[in-house]
mmCIF file of C-alpha atoms in Angstrom:
data_model
loop_
_atom_site.group_PDB
_atom_site.id
_atom_site.type_symbol
_atom_site.label_atom_id
_atom_site.label_comp_id
_atom_site.label_asym_id
_atom_site.label_seq_id
_atom_site.Cartn_x
_atom_site.Cartn_y
_atom_site.Cartn_z
ATOM 1 C CA UNK A 20 -11.403 49.972 -39.759
ATOM 2 C CA UNK A 21 -14.396 46.421 -41.146
ATOM 3 C CA UNK A 22 -11.497 44.430 -39.262
ATOM 4 C CA UNK A 23 -11.482 46.906 -35.983
ATOM 5 C CA UNK A 24 -14.961 46.665 -35.336
ATOM 6 C CA UNK A 25 -14.712 42.311 -36.096
ATOM 7 C CA UNK A 26 -12.409 41.407 -34.432
ATOM 8 C CA UNK A 27 -13.554 43.994 -31.452
ATOM 9 C CA UNK A 28 -17.145 42.510 -31.372
ATOM 10 C CA UNK A 29 -15.087 39.345 -30.914
ATOM 11 C CA UNK A 30 -13.100 40.064 -28.723
ATOM 12 C CA UNK A 31 -16.335 41.044 -26.306
ATOM 13 C CA UNK A 32 -17.630 37.159 -27.715
ATOM 14 C CA UNK A 33 -15.268 35.686 -26.230
ATOM 15 C CA UNK A 34 -14.936 38.410 -23.172
ATOM 16 C CA UNK A 35 -18.470 37.552 -22.889
ATOM 17 C CA UNK A 36 -18.544 33.387 -23.233
ATOM 18 C CA UNK A 37 -15.779 32.930 -21.024
ATOM 19 C CA UNK A 38 -17.085 35.282 -17.973
ATOM 20 C CA UNK A 39 -20.432 33.208 -17.928
ATOM 21 C CA UNK A 40 -18.568 30.534 -18.013
ATOM 22 C CA UNK A 41 -16.872 30.967 -15.082
ATOM 23 C CA UNK A 42 -19.761 32.460 -13.128
ATOM 24 C CA UNK A 43 -20.803 29.767 -10.807
ATOM 25 C CA UNK A 44 -24.687 30.528 -11.177
ATOM 26 C CA UNK A 45 -25.065 30.464 -14.370
ATOM 27 C CA UNK A 46 -26.677 27.153 -15.645
ATOM 28 C CA UNK A 47 -25.814 25.532 -19.566
ATOM 29 C CA UNK A 48 -28.947 26.802 -20.303
ATOM 30 C CA UNK A 49 -27.978 30.267 -19.254
ATOM 31 C CA UNK A 50 -24.857 29.548 -21.396
ATOM 32 C CA UNK A 51 -27.078 28.680 -24.536
ATOM 33 C CA UNK A 52 -29.115 31.333 -24.650
ATOM 34 C CA UNK A 53 -26.046 33.619 -24.644
ATOM 35 C CA UNK A 54 -24.727 32.289 -26.957
ATOM 36 C CA UNK A 55 -27.750 32.764 -29.268
ATOM 37 C CA UNK A 56 -28.417 36.825 -28.177
ATOM 38 C CA UNK A 57 -24.699 36.981 -29.634
ATOM 39 C CA UNK A 58 -25.138 36.019 -32.420
ATOM 40 C CA UNK A 59 -27.626 37.957 -33.598
ATOM 41 C CA UNK A 60 -25.793 40.771 -31.307
ATOM 42 C CA UNK A 61 -25.541 44.204 -33.433
ATOM 43 C CA UNK A 62 -21.496 46.005 -33.229
ATOM 44 C CA UNK A 63 -20.873 48.857 -32.349
ATOM 45 C CA UNK A 64 -24.570 48.681 -29.904
ATOM 46 C CA UNK A 65 -24.884 45.740 -28.656
ATOM 47 C CA UNK A 66 -27.928 45.024 -29.156
ATOM 48 C CA UNK A 67 -29.833 41.696 -29.593
ATOM 49 C CA UNK A 68 -33.144 41.229 -30.252
ATOM 50 C CA UNK A 69 -34.422 37.166 -30.575
ATOM 51 C CA UNK A 70 -37.721 36.288 -30.241
ATOM 52 C CA UNK A 71 -39.202 33.279 -27.833
ATOM 53 C CA UNK A 72 -39.287 30.576 -31.440
ATOM 54 C CA UNK A 73 -36.146 32.094 -33.180
ATOM 55 C CA UNK A 74 -34.869 31.350 -28.871
ATOM 56 C CA UNK A 75 -35.511 28.607 -28.161
ATOM 57 C CA UNK A 76 -34.691 27.023 -32.591
ATOM 58 C CA UNK A 77 -31.496 28.244 -31.207
ATOM 59 C CA UNK A 78 -30.659 26.282 -28.306
ATOM 60 C CA UNK A 79 -32.896 23.205 -27.865
ATOM 61 C CA UNK A 80 -35.338 24.662 -24.827
ATOM 62 C CA UNK A 81 -38.564 24.429 -24.174
ATOM 63 C CA UNK A 82 -40.951 27.908 -23.779
ATOM 64 C CA UNK A 83 -40.330 27.512 -20.096
ATOM 65 C CA UNK A 84 -36.968 27.046 -19.869
ATOM 66 C CA UNK A 85 -36.577 30.001 -22.329
ATOM 67 C CA UNK A 86 -38.325 31.954 -19.794
ATOM 68 C CA UNK A 87 -36.068 31.564 -16.860
ATOM 69 C CA UNK A 88 -32.453 31.121 -18.046
ATOM 70 C CA UNK A 89 -33.643 35.073 -20.094
ATOM 71 C CA UNK A 90 -34.516 35.783 -16.338
ATOM 72 C CA UNK A 91 -31.387 34.663 -15.131
ATOM 73 C CA UNK A 92 -29.734 36.469 -17.715
ATOM 74 C CA UNK A 93 -31.408 39.029 -16.765
ATOM 75 C CA UNK A 94 -29.939 39.289 -13.750
ATOM 76 C CA UNK A 95 -32.820 37.095 -11.517
ATOM 77 C CA UNK A 96 -30.017 35.068 -10.293
ATOM 78 C CA UNK A 97 -27.677 34.686 -6.921
ATOM 79 C CA UNK A 98 -25.656 37.003 -7.062
ATOM 80 C CA UNK A 99 -27.829 39.323 -9.118
ATOM 81 C CA UNK A 100 -25.322 39.535 -11.885
ATOM 82 C CA UNK A 101 -26.584 40.607 -15.137
ATOM 83 C CA UNK A 102 -25.188 39.926 -18.203
ATOM 84 C CA UNK A 103 -28.254 41.555 -20.367
ATOM 85 C CA UNK A 104 -30.130 44.416 -19.890
ATOM 86 C CA UNK A 105 -33.362 46.105 -22.023
ATOM 87 C CA UNK A 106 -32.972 48.658 -23.499
ATOM 88 C CA UNK A 107 -36.085 48.797 -24.758
ATOM 89 C CA UNK A 108 -39.884 44.959 -25.532
ATOM 90 C CA UNK A 109 -42.616 44.654 -27.583
ATOM 91 C CA UNK A 110 -44.457 41.806 -27.159
ATOM 92 C CA UNK A 111 -43.077 38.507 -27.814
ATOM 93 C CA UNK A 112 -39.015 40.249 -29.030
ATOM 94 C CA UNK A 113 -37.034 42.502 -26.977
ATOM 95 C CA UNK A 114 -34.101 44.184 -27.244
ATOM 96 C CA UNK A 115 -31.354 43.501 -24.760
ATOM 97 C CA UNK A 116 -28.416 45.418 -24.451
ATOM 98 C CA UNK A 117 -26.033 42.585 -23.579
ATOM 99 C CA UNK A 118 -23.623 43.481 -21.346
ATOM 100 C CA UNK A 119 -19.635 41.997 -19.516
ATOM 101 C CA UNK A 120 -18.822 43.821 -15.837
ATOM 102 C CA UNK A 121 -17.819 40.635 -14.087
ATOM 103 C CA UNK A 122 -14.639 40.607 -16.675
ATOM 104 C CA UNK A 123 -12.098 41.408 -13.882
ATOM 105 C CA UNK A 124 -14.272 39.616 -11.656
ATOM 106 C CA UNK A 125 -13.815 36.377 -13.607
ATOM 107 C CA UNK A 126 -10.615 36.217 -14.327
ATOM 108 C CA UNK A 127 -9.799 35.811 -10.558
ATOM 109 C CA UNK A 128 -11.909 33.495 -10.107
ATOM 110 C CA UNK A 129 -10.325 31.823 -12.580
ATOM 111 C CA UNK A 130 -7.327 32.334 -10.992
ATOM 112 C CA UNK A 131 -7.882 31.634 -7.547
ATOM 113 C CA UNK A 132 -9.632 28.098 -8.918
ATOM 114 C CA UNK A 133 -6.330 27.055 -10.884
ATOM 115 C CA UNK A 134 -4.269 27.731 -7.799
ATOM 116 C CA UNK A 135 -7.024 25.545 -5.612
ATOM 117 C CA UNK A 136 -7.315 22.755 -8.209
ATOM 118 C CA UNK A 137 -2.835 22.437 -8.250
ATOM 119 C CA UNK A 138 -3.412 22.321 -4.935
ATOM 120 C CA UNK A 139 -5.567 18.963 -4.549
ATOM 121 C CA UNK A 140 -4.404 17.683 -7.346
ATOM 122 C CA UNK A 141 -0.517 17.992 -5.364
ATOM 123 C CA UNK A 142 -2.080 17.006 -2.651
ATOM 124 C CA UNK A 143 -4.162 13.543 -4.598
ATOM 125 C CA UNK A 144 -0.326 12.959 -5.775
ATOM 126 C CA UNK A 145 1.198 12.734 -2.307
ATOM 127 C CA UNK A 146 -1.725 10.103 -1.439
ATOM 128 C CA UNK A 147 -1.130 8.576 -4.164
ATOM 129 C CA UNK A 148 3.140 8.043 -3.745
ATOM 130 C CA UNK A 149 2.538 7.127 0.025
ATOM 131 C CA UNK A 150 -0.100 3.985 -0.137
ATOM 132 C CA UNK A 151 1.841 2.784 -3.336
ATOM 133 C CA UNK A 152 5.581 3.027 -1.113
ATOM 134 C CA UNK A 153 3.351 2.192 1.454
ATOM 135 C CA UNK A 154 2.040 -0.817 -0.761
ATOM 136 C CA UNK A 155 6.394 -1.285 -1.887
ATOM 137 C CA UNK A 156 7.484 -2.235 1.876
ATOM 138 C CA UNK A 157 6.999 -5.734 2.517
ATOM 139 C CA UNK A 158 7.528 -7.696 6.003
ATOM 140 C CA UNK A 159 10.916 -8.615 6.295
ATOM 141 C CA UNK A 160 10.184 -9.989 9.491
ATOM 142 C CA UNK A 161 11.303 -14.235 10.196
ATOM 143 C CA UNK A 162 7.162 -16.239 10.624
ATOM 144 C CA UNK A 163 6.604 -18.898 12.234
ATOM 145 C CA UNK A 164 6.868 -22.512 10.564
ATOM 146 C CA UNK A 165 3.006 -24.093 10.816
ATOM 147 C CA UNK A 166 3.481 -25.992 13.038
ATOM 148 C CA UNK A 167 5.411 -23.759 15.866
ATOM 149 C CA UNK A 168 4.703 -21.876 18.500
ATOM 150 C CA UNK A 169 5.626 -18.268 18.234
ATOM 151 C CA UNK A 170 9.129 -17.705 20.331
ATOM 152 C CA UNK A 171 10.638 -21.914 19.684
ATOM 153 C CA UNK A 172 14.177 -21.421 19.288
ATOM 154 C CA UNK A 173 13.866 -25.030 17.510
ATOM 155 C CA UNK A 174 16.608 -26.047 14.753
ATOM 156 C CA UNK A 175 13.080 -24.971 12.038
ATOM 157 C CA UNK A 176 11.826 -21.917 13.760
ATOM 158 C CA UNK A 177 15.431 -20.692 14.864
ATOM 159 C CA UNK A 178 16.786 -17.902 11.944
ATOM 160 C CA UNK A 179 21.349 -19.502 10.729
ATOM 161 C CA UNK A 180 23.710 -17.304 12.048
ATOM 162 C CA UNK A 181 26.833 -16.903 10.117
ATOM 163 C CA UNK A 182 28.625 -19.371 12.257
ATOM 164 C CA UNK A 183 26.693 -22.217 11.964
ATOM 165 C CA UNK A 184 25.103 -21.453 7.883
ATOM 166 C CA UNK A 185 27.807 -24.271 6.363
ATOM 167 C CA UNK A 186 27.249 -26.721 8.338
ATOM 168 C CA UNK A 187 23.000 -26.334 7.181
ATOM 169 C CA UNK A 188 22.427 -29.224 4.069
ATOM 170 C CA UNK A 189 20.807 -27.273 2.191
ATOM 171 C CA UNK A 190 23.372 -24.034 1.860
ATOM 172 C CA UNK A 191 26.605 -26.080 1.480
ATOM 173 C CA UNK A 192 27.723 -28.134 -1.405
ATOM 174 C CA UNK A 193 29.147 -31.588 -2.270
ATOM 175 C CA UNK A 194 33.100 -30.818 -2.852
ATOM 176 C CA UNK A 195 34.658 -33.378 -5.600
ATOM 177 C CA UNK A 196 37.399 -32.572 -4.389
ATOM 178 C CA UNK A 197 37.720 -33.317 -1.482
ATOM 179 C CA UNK A 198 35.423 -37.135 -2.235
ATOM 180 C CA UNK A 199 36.349 -40.216 -1.700
ATOM 181 C CA UNK A 200 36.005 -42.917 -4.272
ATOM 182 C CA UNK A 201 32.610 -42.910 -5.531
ATOM 183 C CA UNK A 202 30.128 -45.985 -4.898
ATOM 184 C CA UNK A 203 30.182 -47.049 -8.472
ATOM 185 C CA UNK A 204 26.424 -46.684 -10.721
ATOM 186 C CA UNK A 205 25.958 -43.583 -7.801
ATOM 187 C CA UNK A 206 25.960 -39.734 -8.637
ATOM 188 C CA UNK A 207 26.370 -38.757 -5.156
ATOM 189 C CA UNK A 208 29.485 -37.279 -3.304
ATOM 190 C CA UNK A 209 29.460 -37.810 1.129
ATOM 191 C CA UNK A 210 29.749 -34.100 2.299
ATOM 192 C CA UNK A 211 33.284 -32.849 3.984
ATOM 193 C CA UNK A 212 34.886 -35.117 3.093
ATOM 194 C CA UNK A 213 38.299 -34.158 1.377
ATOM 195 C CA UNK A 214 40.523 -36.543 -0.704
ATOM 196 C CA UNK A 215 44.802 -36.660 -0.090
ATOM 197 C CA UNK A 216 46.563 -34.309 -1.999
#
C-alpha cells in the first residue's frame, strides 16, 4: 500500500510540475516556489505548510519575490489559474492544498505548441534550402572582356563555335605525325603540316 501511495504522490508531483511549466503565465520564480511547496507536501491530502524563512531558503528568493510568487500560485495571475488554495492560515506559516485542475489544458497546449514549432522549423529548413540552392547556382553567361563593349563581335568577345574551334591555337595541338622536319635545337612543331606517308 505504501509503495502505491508513493507512486501516486510522485505522479501527482510530476504532473503538477509539467502543467505549471507549460503554463505561459508562470515564471521561473513561481516554479521554484511550487517545487518548494511540493517538497513539504503531505500525501494523500495534498496539504503543504511552508514558512517564509524555509521558502526563501529553499528557493533563494527575497521576501518580496516570495510573496509575489505565492500570490501568483494562488491565482492572482493574468489567467486567474491557481495551483494552491488556502487550507488554513496562522501568521507567517500558511497551509495550502496543492491542486492541478489544468492538466488536460496543459497537454492540449503542449500538443498545439509542438505542431507550431514543427511548422516553423519546416519553414526555416525550406528557406535555408532555397538560399543554399540559390548560392550554388552560378552565372554561366558570357562576361564582357575589360575594355570591350557589350555586344562587341570581335574575336576576343565572341563565343567560339564548334565549326571554328579547331582554328584557335588554344584549342589546337601540334600533330607530330604531320610535322615537317624539326629545326635542330628546337622542340616547337609547326601547326597544320602533315608528313607525307
